[in-house]
XYZ file of C-alpha atoms in Angstrom:
669
model
C 0.000 0.000 0.000
C 2.847 2.396 0.820
C 5.680 2.233 -1.730
C 8.006 4.330 0.449
C 7.797 2.173 3.530
C 11.427 1.152 3.387
C 12.590 4.744 3.766
C 10.452 5.480 6.832
C 11.943 5.227 10.326
C 10.404 2.754 12.722
C 8.469 5.319 14.737
C 6.999 6.793 11.543
C 5.826 3.394 10.356
C 4.120 2.672 13.685
C 2.423 6.061 13.710
C 1.516 5.663 10.043
C -0.187 2.344 10.692
C -2.096 3.908 13.565
C -3.293 6.834 11.451
C -4.286 4.607 8.542
C -6.266 2.520 11.021
C -7.907 5.706 12.294
C -8.954 6.627 8.783
C -9.976 3.176 7.585
C -11.511 1.677 10.709
C -13.368 4.579 12.320
C -16.890 3.219 11.952
C -15.787 -0.378 12.443
C -14.091 0.584 15.697
C -17.282 2.119 17.022
C -19.065 -1.179 16.393
C -16.251 -3.253 17.870
C -16.505 -1.357 21.140
C -19.720 -3.240 21.767
C -18.107 -6.615 21.142
C -17.086 -8.975 23.896
C -13.684 -8.285 25.409
C -11.152 -10.942 24.372
C -7.865 -9.522 25.672
C -7.600 -8.249 29.259
C -4.551 -6.068 28.564
C -6.421 -4.282 25.788
C -9.380 -3.813 28.123
C -7.116 -2.309 30.792
C -5.671 0.166 28.266
C -9.114 1.241 27.073
C -10.259 1.638 30.688
C -7.429 4.120 31.203
C -8.491 5.944 28.023
C -12.103 6.245 29.182
C -10.845 7.695 32.474
C -8.879 10.363 30.604
C -5.488 8.823 31.467
C -4.246 9.054 27.901
C -0.591 8.532 28.736
C -1.239 5.179 30.434
C -3.556 4.151 27.622
C -1.027 5.014 24.895
C 1.793 3.234 26.707
C -0.362 0.150 27.230
C -1.545 -0.038 23.624
C 1.911 0.676 22.201
C 3.377 -2.106 24.330
C 0.680 -4.557 23.278
C 1.059 -3.692 19.599
C 4.849 -3.981 19.754
C 4.705 -7.379 21.457
C 2.009 -8.555 19.063
C 4.127 -7.740 16.007
C 7.021 -9.800 17.408
C 4.969 -12.989 17.835
C 5.714 -15.990 15.609
C 2.029 -16.890 15.361
C 0.123 -13.682 16.203
C -3.187 -15.147 15.047
C -3.203 -17.331 18.177
C -3.060 -14.298 20.470
C -6.491 -13.088 21.747
C -5.288 -9.549 21.035
C -5.967 -10.292 17.354
C -9.684 -9.752 17.944
C -9.014 -6.117 18.927
C -6.138 -5.296 16.566
C -8.102 -2.912 14.343
C -9.593 -1.001 17.262
C -6.213 -0.848 19.023
C -4.480 0.714 16.027
C -7.381 3.129 15.619
C -7.300 4.086 19.279
C -3.548 4.759 19.410
C -3.776 7.479 16.773
C -6.863 9.002 18.363
C -5.333 8.945 21.836
C -2.169 10.614 20.574
C -4.290 13.517 19.369
C -6.148 13.588 22.707
C -2.787 13.721 24.502
C -1.798 16.646 22.228
C 0.955 14.716 20.448
C 0.277 16.911 17.433
C 3.786 16.784 16.014
C 3.971 13.007 15.711
C 0.364 12.709 14.569
C 0.971 15.445 11.996
C 4.025 13.637 10.589
C 2.096 10.401 10.325
C -0.840 12.094 8.600
C 1.489 13.788 6.121
C 2.972 10.356 5.393
C -0.556 9.112 4.669
C -1.115 12.006 2.272
C 2.053 11.033 0.394
C 1.184 7.339 0.342
C -0.877 5.302 -2.099
C -4.219 5.340 -0.278
C -7.849 5.718 -1.458
C -9.065 9.269 -2.012
C -11.629 9.239 0.857
C -8.857 8.194 3.240
C -6.615 10.950 1.879
C -9.417 13.483 2.364
C -9.983 12.494 5.963
C -6.245 12.644 6.612
C -6.194 16.203 5.227
C -9.113 17.116 7.497
C -7.337 15.767 10.566
C -4.143 17.618 9.634
C -6.143 20.837 9.253
C -7.693 20.248 12.659
C -4.237 19.950 14.213
C -3.103 23.229 12.613
C -6.292 24.989 13.716
C -5.828 23.947 17.349
C -2.241 25.170 17.137
C -3.634 28.568 16.016
C -2.257 28.264 12.496
C -5.350 29.035 10.369
C -3.402 29.595 7.145
C -1.759 26.150 7.404
C -5.148 24.685 8.260
C -6.623 26.217 5.101
C -3.806 24.772 2.994
C -4.526 21.336 4.443
C -8.256 21.714 3.721
C -7.498 22.697 0.147
C -5.867 19.279 -0.308
C -9.313 17.681 0.015
C -10.564 16.566 -3.377
C -13.855 14.778 -3.925
C -15.960 12.957 -1.375
C -15.319 13.243 2.346
C -16.406 10.301 4.551
C -19.904 10.913 5.841
C -18.975 10.592 9.509
C -16.668 13.621 9.328
C -18.400 15.624 6.601
C -20.177 18.026 8.963
C -17.090 18.446 11.141
C -14.976 19.202 8.073
C -17.371 21.923 6.890
C -17.605 23.443 10.362
C -13.816 23.485 10.674
C -13.505 25.101 7.252
C -16.013 27.801 8.279
C -14.090 28.587 11.458
C -10.846 28.789 9.485
C -12.495 31.261 7.108
C -13.629 33.349 10.085
C -10.117 33.381 11.510
C -8.820 34.613 8.152
C -11.519 37.285 7.806
C -13.423 35.552 4.999
C -16.805 35.942 6.665
C -18.926 35.721 3.479
C -17.475 32.277 2.680
C -18.050 31.193 6.281
C -21.703 32.299 6.097
C -22.362 30.082 3.081
C -20.898 27.014 4.783
C -22.640 27.618 8.093
C -26.013 28.060 6.428
C -25.632 24.617 4.869
C -24.835 23.161 8.297
C -27.965 24.451 10.027
C -29.943 21.519 11.408
C -26.888 19.349 12.073
C -27.676 17.784 15.465
C -24.075 17.110 16.437
C -23.304 20.838 16.082
C -26.571 22.175 17.446
C -26.130 25.714 18.769
C -22.535 26.150 17.705
C -23.428 26.563 14.037
C -26.038 29.247 14.827
C -23.658 31.098 17.139
C -20.843 31.208 14.591
C -23.300 32.036 11.798
C -24.621 35.012 13.741
C -21.110 36.346 14.360
C -20.132 35.796 10.718
C -23.220 37.711 9.581
C -22.419 40.603 11.894
C -18.814 40.719 10.691
C -19.824 40.498 7.025
C -22.076 43.550 7.263
C -25.447 41.787 7.526
C -26.152 43.149 11.010
C -29.908 42.656 10.913
C -29.681 39.009 9.865
C -26.948 38.390 12.395
C -29.022 39.854 15.215
C -32.015 37.747 14.209
C -29.889 34.572 14.105
C -28.374 35.194 17.519
C -31.721 36.274 18.986
C -33.335 33.013 17.882
C -30.519 31.044 19.513
C -30.641 33.079 22.727
C -34.321 32.305 23.258
C -33.546 28.628 23.896
C -33.328 27.112 27.356
C -31.650 23.864 28.397
C -31.001 21.835 31.533
C -27.539 21.073 30.169
C -25.140 23.609 31.775
C -22.904 23.717 28.703
C -25.737 24.467 26.291
C -27.260 27.018 28.656
C -23.873 28.718 28.925
C -23.817 28.983 25.120
C -27.266 30.578 25.126
C -26.236 32.999 27.890
C -23.078 33.917 25.994
C -25.195 34.594 22.908
C -27.542 36.916 24.823
C -24.620 38.740 26.436
C -23.000 39.208 23.036
C -26.232 40.563 21.577
C -26.827 42.921 24.487
C -23.288 44.311 24.295
C -23.534 44.738 20.522
C -26.838 46.626 20.783
C -25.500 48.891 23.522
C -22.597 49.821 21.279
C -25.122 50.430 18.472
C -27.088 52.728 20.847
C -30.182 50.510 20.716
C -30.764 50.565 24.450
C -34.399 49.495 24.425
C -33.538 46.215 22.702
C -30.331 45.594 24.627
C -31.989 45.320 28.059
C -34.149 42.430 26.809
C -31.145 40.272 25.977
C -29.348 41.074 29.225
C -32.462 39.990 31.119
C -32.441 36.590 29.362
C -29.089 35.613 30.866
C -29.354 33.063 33.668
C -28.674 34.716 37.049
C -26.679 31.686 38.228
C -24.633 31.210 35.070
C -21.001 32.162 34.346
C -22.070 35.252 32.346
C -24.578 36.616 34.878
C -22.256 39.220 36.405
C -21.482 40.898 33.102
C -25.156 40.722 32.127
C -26.219 42.483 35.353
C -23.584 45.135 34.817
C -24.686 45.679 31.230
C -28.363 45.846 32.207
C -27.546 48.578 34.721
C -25.601 50.633 32.189
C -28.480 50.384 29.723
C -30.758 52.068 32.266
C -28.086 54.543 33.313
C -27.446 55.678 29.741
C -31.182 56.199 29.388
C -31.169 58.379 32.495
C -33.143 55.899 34.627
C -30.680 55.680 37.489
C -33.239 54.391 39.966
C -33.858 51.384 37.703
C -30.135 50.924 37.120
C -29.669 50.433 40.859
C -31.723 47.207 40.800
C -29.201 44.999 38.887
C -26.187 46.898 40.245
C -27.132 46.438 43.908
C -27.734 42.730 43.229
C -24.308 42.524 41.587
C -22.670 44.505 44.394
C -23.278 41.663 46.857
C -21.457 39.013 44.811
C -17.835 37.883 44.980
C -15.669 40.991 45.032
C -12.837 39.462 42.961
C -14.976 39.642 39.821
C -14.303 42.627 37.559
C -17.996 43.298 36.989
C -18.635 43.337 40.752
C -15.798 45.793 41.319
C -17.140 48.085 38.605
C -20.616 47.824 40.117
C -19.245 48.983 43.478
C -18.447 52.288 41.766
C -21.591 52.324 39.650
C -23.982 52.091 42.629
C -22.802 55.293 44.359
C -22.574 56.962 40.957
C -26.292 56.284 40.440
C -27.094 57.560 43.964
C -25.166 60.715 43.158
C -27.196 61.235 40.004
C -30.328 60.859 42.152
C -28.955 63.549 44.540
C -28.728 61.029 47.387
C -25.161 62.076 48.102
C -24.975 60.787 51.662
C -25.824 57.261 50.540
C -23.397 57.672 47.657
C -20.660 58.682 50.079
C -21.345 55.622 52.253
C -21.093 53.317 49.204
C -17.915 55.027 48.010
C -16.417 54.475 51.433
C -17.382 50.843 51.334
C -15.838 50.520 47.864
C -12.612 52.149 49.094
C -12.359 49.668 51.934
C -12.958 46.688 49.623
C -10.511 47.997 47.005
C -7.837 48.495 49.639
C -8.238 44.940 50.937
C -8.217 43.506 47.450
C -5.119 45.472 46.473
C -3.361 43.995 49.503
C -4.582 40.553 48.467
C -3.305 41.073 44.943
C 0.079 42.217 46.222
C 0.251 39.106 48.393
C -0.834 37.013 45.410
C 1.917 38.448 43.216
C 4.498 37.701 45.902
C 3.034 34.222 46.284
C 3.270 33.541 42.560
C 6.860 34.746 42.429
C 7.655 32.523 45.412
C 6.432 29.479 43.472
C 3.282 28.769 45.476
C 1.064 29.104 42.417
C 2.883 26.295 40.622
C 2.778 24.259 43.809
C -0.997 24.723 43.917
C -1.265 23.548 40.312
C 0.697 20.405 41.158
C -1.523 19.427 44.064
C -3.399 16.236 43.397
C -6.528 17.345 45.243
C -6.970 20.074 42.626
C -7.062 17.533 39.802
C -9.406 14.975 41.331
C -12.549 16.939 40.480
C -13.954 17.853 37.097
C -13.875 21.645 37.534
C -10.385 21.639 38.977
C -9.731 25.237 37.899
C -12.577 26.470 40.098
C -11.496 24.148 42.898
C -8.076 25.798 43.002
C -9.541 28.837 44.738
C -10.633 26.612 47.628
C -7.081 25.492 48.332
C -5.477 26.820 51.513
C -2.712 29.415 51.200
C -3.455 30.016 47.520
C -4.690 33.628 47.200
C -3.056 33.853 43.790
C -5.884 31.795 42.262
C -8.626 34.259 43.254
C -8.123 36.610 40.335
C -7.003 34.108 37.714
C -10.178 32.189 36.902
C -10.865 34.102 33.696
C -7.246 33.774 32.620
C -7.100 30.089 33.550
C -10.346 29.401 31.704
C -8.930 30.656 28.385
C -7.936 28.068 25.780
C -4.318 29.197 25.529
C -3.743 29.159 29.258
C -5.531 25.828 29.550
C -3.087 24.324 27.047
C -0.165 25.755 29.012
C -1.617 24.321 32.212
C -2.173 20.892 30.660
C 1.372 20.844 29.357
C 2.735 21.794 32.760
C 0.601 19.226 34.551
C 1.594 16.525 32.048
C 5.259 17.392 32.516
C 4.794 17.232 36.267
C 2.993 13.895 35.917
C 5.888 12.483 33.872
C 8.343 13.836 36.425
C 6.494 12.096 39.270
C 6.278 8.884 37.263
C 10.018 8.951 36.647
C 10.612 9.378 40.367
C 8.498 6.311 41.071
C 10.239 4.356 38.322
C 13.627 5.238 39.781
C 12.400 3.934 43.129
C 11.185 0.789 41.379
C 14.642 0.203 39.910
C 16.106 0.287 43.404
C 13.436 -2.161 44.539
C 14.304 -4.478 41.634
C 17.952 -4.350 42.605
C 17.020 -5.358 46.165
C 14.935 -8.252 44.863
C 17.791 -9.405 42.627
C 20.258 -9.337 45.510
C 17.869 -11.350 47.678
C 17.515 -13.941 44.939
C 21.270 -14.088 44.458
C 21.812 -14.580 48.188
C 19.246 -17.409 48.227
C 20.212 -19.347 45.092
C 24.001 -19.110 44.899
C 24.697 -21.233 48.045
C 22.317 -23.927 46.784
C 23.383 -24.207 43.187
C 26.852 -25.872 43.574
C 25.467 -28.940 45.397
C 22.520 -29.131 43.011
C 24.844 -28.927 40.033
C 27.028 -31.770 41.380
C 24.016 -34.044 41.885
C 22.657 -33.042 38.527
C 25.902 -33.984 36.774
C 25.782 -37.458 38.353
C 22.172 -37.882 37.339
C 22.908 -36.519 33.892
C 25.681 -39.110 33.361
C 23.357 -41.942 34.316
C 20.632 -40.570 32.088
C 23.019 -40.390 29.128
C 24.125 -43.996 29.772
C 20.546 -45.241 29.782
C 19.780 -43.205 26.697
C 22.723 -44.785 24.876
C 21.532 -48.264 25.877
C 18.036 -47.485 24.692
C 19.382 -46.218 21.392
C 21.432 -49.385 20.996
C 18.328 -51.554 21.543
C 16.438 -49.392 19.083
C 19.081 -49.905 16.413
C 19.144 -53.703 16.981
C 15.369 -53.988 16.725
C 15.364 -51.864 13.573
C 18.073 -54.139 12.159
C 16.132 -57.319 13.081
C 13.114 -56.031 11.187
C 15.276 -56.207 8.071
C 17.623 -59.147 8.858
C 16.889 -62.051 11.211
C 19.321 -62.008 14.130
C 18.005 -64.569 16.645
C 21.054 -64.242 18.901
C 19.946 -60.654 19.725
C 16.778 -62.057 21.344
C 18.464 -64.659 23.612
C 17.853 -64.267 27.292
C 20.614 -64.209 29.899
C 20.707 -68.027 30.405
C 20.768 -68.593 26.699
C 23.518 -66.043 26.218
C 25.479 -67.731 28.970
C 24.924 -71.150 27.337
C 26.104 -69.844 23.945
C 29.246 -68.458 25.539
C 29.929 -71.793 27.348
C 29.487 -73.794 24.133
C 31.737 -71.363 22.272
C 34.435 -71.667 24.956
C 34.171 -75.475 24.793
C 34.823 -75.475 21.046
C 37.780 -73.166 21.591
C 39.078 -75.577 24.269
C 38.718 -78.573 21.931
C 40.505 -76.686 19.193
C 43.356 -75.770 21.538
C 43.736 -79.297 23.005
C 43.120 -82.075 20.474
C 43.690 -84.691 23.142
C 40.280 -83.863 24.596
C 38.520 -84.224 21.277
C 36.143 -87.078 20.659
C 33.233 -87.642 18.375
C 30.911 -88.061 21.318
C 31.887 -84.670 22.758
C 31.545 -83.060 19.332
C 28.096 -84.594 18.902
C 26.916 -83.428 22.292
C 28.132 -79.842 21.682
C 26.482 -79.845 18.273
C 23.237 -81.189 19.730
C 23.198 -78.475 22.428
C 23.879 -75.769 19.836
C 21.091 -77.119 17.692
C 18.635 -77.134 20.573
C 19.580 -73.512 21.396
C 19.331 -72.330 17.784
C 16.022 -74.206 17.349
C 14.527 -72.511 20.347
C 15.688 -69.062 19.182
C 14.449 -69.714 15.652
C 11.026 -71.009 16.605
C 10.417 -68.272 19.213
C 11.948 -65.496 17.125
C 8.721 -63.734 16.088
C 7.164 -63.832 19.547
C 10.355 -62.632 21.142
C 10.727 -59.819 18.579
C 7.167 -58.680 19.283
C 7.772 -58.705 23.015
C 11.028 -56.823 22.563
C 9.255 -54.150 20.499
C 6.562 -53.769 23.170
C 9.160 -53.485 25.902
C 10.982 -50.875 23.812
C 7.795 -48.810 23.557
C 7.285 -49.030 27.307
C 10.882 -47.974 27.751
C 10.307 -45.013 25.449
C 7.432 -43.859 27.660
C 9.625 -43.954 30.715
C 12.432 -42.229 28.840
C 10.001 -39.470 27.803
C 9.025 -38.942 31.432
C 12.667 -38.860 32.360
C 13.363 -36.278 29.651
C 10.448 -34.149 30.894
C 11.889 -34.145 34.382
C 15.299 -33.408 32.925
C 14.017 -30.441 30.871
C 12.052 -29.170 33.836
C 15.168 -29.162 35.931
C 17.127 -27.406 33.189
C 14.447 -24.708 32.868
C 14.263 -24.312 36.630
C 18.022 -24.049 36.806
C 18.075 -21.456 34.068
C 15.182 -19.547 35.607
C 16.916 -19.497 38.961
C 20.077 -18.152 37.389
C 18.327 -15.719 35.064
C 16.291 -14.308 37.941
C 19.361 -12.490 39.246
C 21.956 -12.423 36.440
C 22.104 -10.144 33.413
C 20.033 -7.317 34.865
C 22.709 -4.959 36.096
C 23.522 -3.545 32.678
C 19.889 -3.079 31.718
C 19.008 -1.446 35.036
C 22.005 0.837 34.735
C 20.929 1.854 31.222
C 17.355 2.476 32.322
C 18.517 4.516 35.295
C 20.666 6.688 33.054
C 17.779 7.201 30.655
C 15.422 8.128 33.487
C 17.923 10.538 35.001
C 18.437 12.187 31.614
C 14.683 12.400 31.167
C 14.333 13.909 34.650
C 16.891 16.548 33.771
C 15.054 17.436 30.569
C 11.711 17.468 32.390
C 13.065 19.799 35.047
C 14.266 22.189 32.339
C 10.978 22.066 30.458
C 8.942 22.436 33.648
C 11.025 25.445 34.664
C 10.419 27.101 31.295
C 6.728 26.268 31.250
C 6.323 27.292 34.887
C 8.126 30.577 34.250
C 5.743 31.311 31.411
C 2.720 30.463 33.560
C 4.013 32.625 36.380
C 4.695 35.520 34.007
C 1.190 35.359 32.582
C -0.297 35.120 36.069
C 1.782 38.027 37.406
C 0.873 40.183 34.413
C -2.804 39.447 34.945
C -2.587 40.155 38.661
C -0.685 43.391 38.089
C -3.272 44.446 35.535
C -6.058 43.826 38.037
C -4.132 45.650 40.741
C -3.585 48.646 38.473
C -7.260 48.592 37.618
C -8.213 48.552 41.302
C -5.788 51.329 42.060
C -7.485 53.391 39.341
C -10.871 52.551 40.841
C -9.513 53.531 44.243
C -8.421 56.939 42.996
C -11.789 57.522 41.352
C -13.574 56.429 44.516
C -11.552 58.840 46.644
C -12.311 61.808 44.426
C -15.943 60.756 44.140
C -16.151 60.313 47.914
C -14.818 63.815 48.482
C -17.194 65.219 45.885
C -20.100 63.348 47.480
C -19.230 64.758 50.879
C -19.014 68.257 49.395
C -22.314 67.882 47.631
C -23.907 66.344 50.700
C -22.618 69.223 52.868
C -23.723 71.763 50.279
C -27.136 70.164 50.096
C -27.322 70.066 53.878
C -26.383 73.763 54.055
C -28.974 74.578 51.428
C -31.577 72.730 53.419
C -30.502 74.531 56.607
C -30.711 77.882 54.838
C -34.096 76.965 53.485
C -35.266 76.042 56.965
C -33.985 79.392 58.278
C -35.792 81.279 55.534
C -38.959 79.428 56.271
C -38.569 80.121 60.005
C -37.883 83.819 59.327
C -40.888 84.102 57.094
C -43.047 82.431 59.692
C -41.770 84.789 62.393
C -42.354 87.861 60.219
C -45.865 86.721 59.537
C -46.535 86.657 63.290
C -45.279 90.296 63.767
C -47.611 91.848 61.159
C -50.918 93.126 62.912
C -54.172 91.790 61.737
C -56.328 95.003 62.297
C -55.532 98.629 61.308
C -54.474 100.706 64.342
C -56.808 103.580 65.377
C -54.228 106.245 64.764
C -53.888 105.068 61.204
C -57.600 105.247 60.536
C -58.823 108.244 58.496
C -60.811 110.878 60.539
C -64.567 111.218 59.739
C -65.617 114.551 58.156
C -68.230 116.631 59.853
C -71.593 117.028 58.212
C -71.062 115.218 55.087
C -69.182 112.698 53.032
C -65.476 112.823 52.384
């Protein structure tokens, strides 16, 4: 299938097989997951994968695949039943563990290989996905442009959605709109297509259509926290956009749709208050702001609301209440600035990284939120927004993975020491016993070889008698003795002729004839019995050989249990120590970057609070001045009213007599 296999390194070939399995066996693997488990080691690896322990799963599957490929008869191994799914899972798990570089090389090898076009298209899609997650949209677009013809149905929607997001990253919003419109109704991407379509419409100049698209999505409600968060984010986006467009009447509606217990509720309450404030309805703006004022003070929206509340009271000429709220804000800002200063010192002292390495922070799903509950970790209070970002999450995962590998190496180094102790114990136990056992074994081995030679000799004689009759081979001990006596008698007669007589010759001949007759007539029966006895002897010899081989294996196992390991352990220890050194360097670099980002964020928040503090001080002084001025005006007004009342009491009600006009005598005036 791949004409350039011979030029690939070993690791590339293994990764290439895994990626090809990913592309060819995707749907088959989903079906095989429901099949009965045949291999326990494969099941253990997949259990680790389902728990999110991708490193353990990859190591387990790689080990199984490597051992499987070295078997003489791999079809007899139960792992054969899961081979396709295992190769599929390795490539997928490598992507889940963010091994983008190796997966990217393997996918590029697939693109250069002789594979079917649908497989090539899916490989290009996966390569584009890797580039997109690495924030390389231009490279992702180049990979997508390599797709030619039909894309497998199971990734068709994902490929179009990825292409649309790449277009949006590159500013090609009109092209993204066309793709996203075709994807509407795709259940697997429900909500996400509408959200991105609305943004693309707004960016492409179709504001009205974009608002309608986002408004339709924001009306939805769901019991799923993730989907509800998407709807809340949509409403917050719409409200903010309409405020910037000076459409205040519409904006308040979308702010009100945001769930009060969701992650976007604080910003929605703040925005709802500013909508009313910009419309001059400060009394109505106080409703969401006062609700927001009572929430966690580390949130930026809450801190801004602590200034907005007294600002609204000031606009309502309730300056005394405004002054009280400004004073409260000053106190909170001062405490938080001290906390931020302590947090910055804590981060620089390394406590932030120590908090990230704590296992209790990683044993819950929302471990980022759980970090703020850790003791002696004030540095996490202001970093939730930063830590929730995709970039920082990748940095955190990398750091945690490096720390996990570092801890594993420490345990493996301890294990090597434990293995050395076990080997020394075995050496101390076996070495005193082996010399005596070897001596006895050599004696037994000599006897076994003697018996084996005798059995082989009998075997050769019987095989020879099956071809040529040799009755003398079947004579028993008495008959052999008689043959030897008769032979010695003939030799004696030949050496001493004086003892020779025809009678003696006749008797010797008669005895030889009787012996030969008996051997000749009983030859077949004796040969059959001899063959049966040989077979019985072979059974006993086989048992003896089994015992012999068992002893040899036990002897070898005893020796191999403590010899030949020193060099391998030394090599492994050197490799682990080198890996530890590299991990320490990488962790220091990654940790320094995390600390720098955290310190910059904390300093930004501290500078922001210091600015709020300055504004609050000036506003507090102004509120006191206005409150005093208003109080003086009210005192003056009371004095005027009192003076007017007093003057009204001094004016007579009737005209005095001396001021009355005198009456004229005798006629009218």
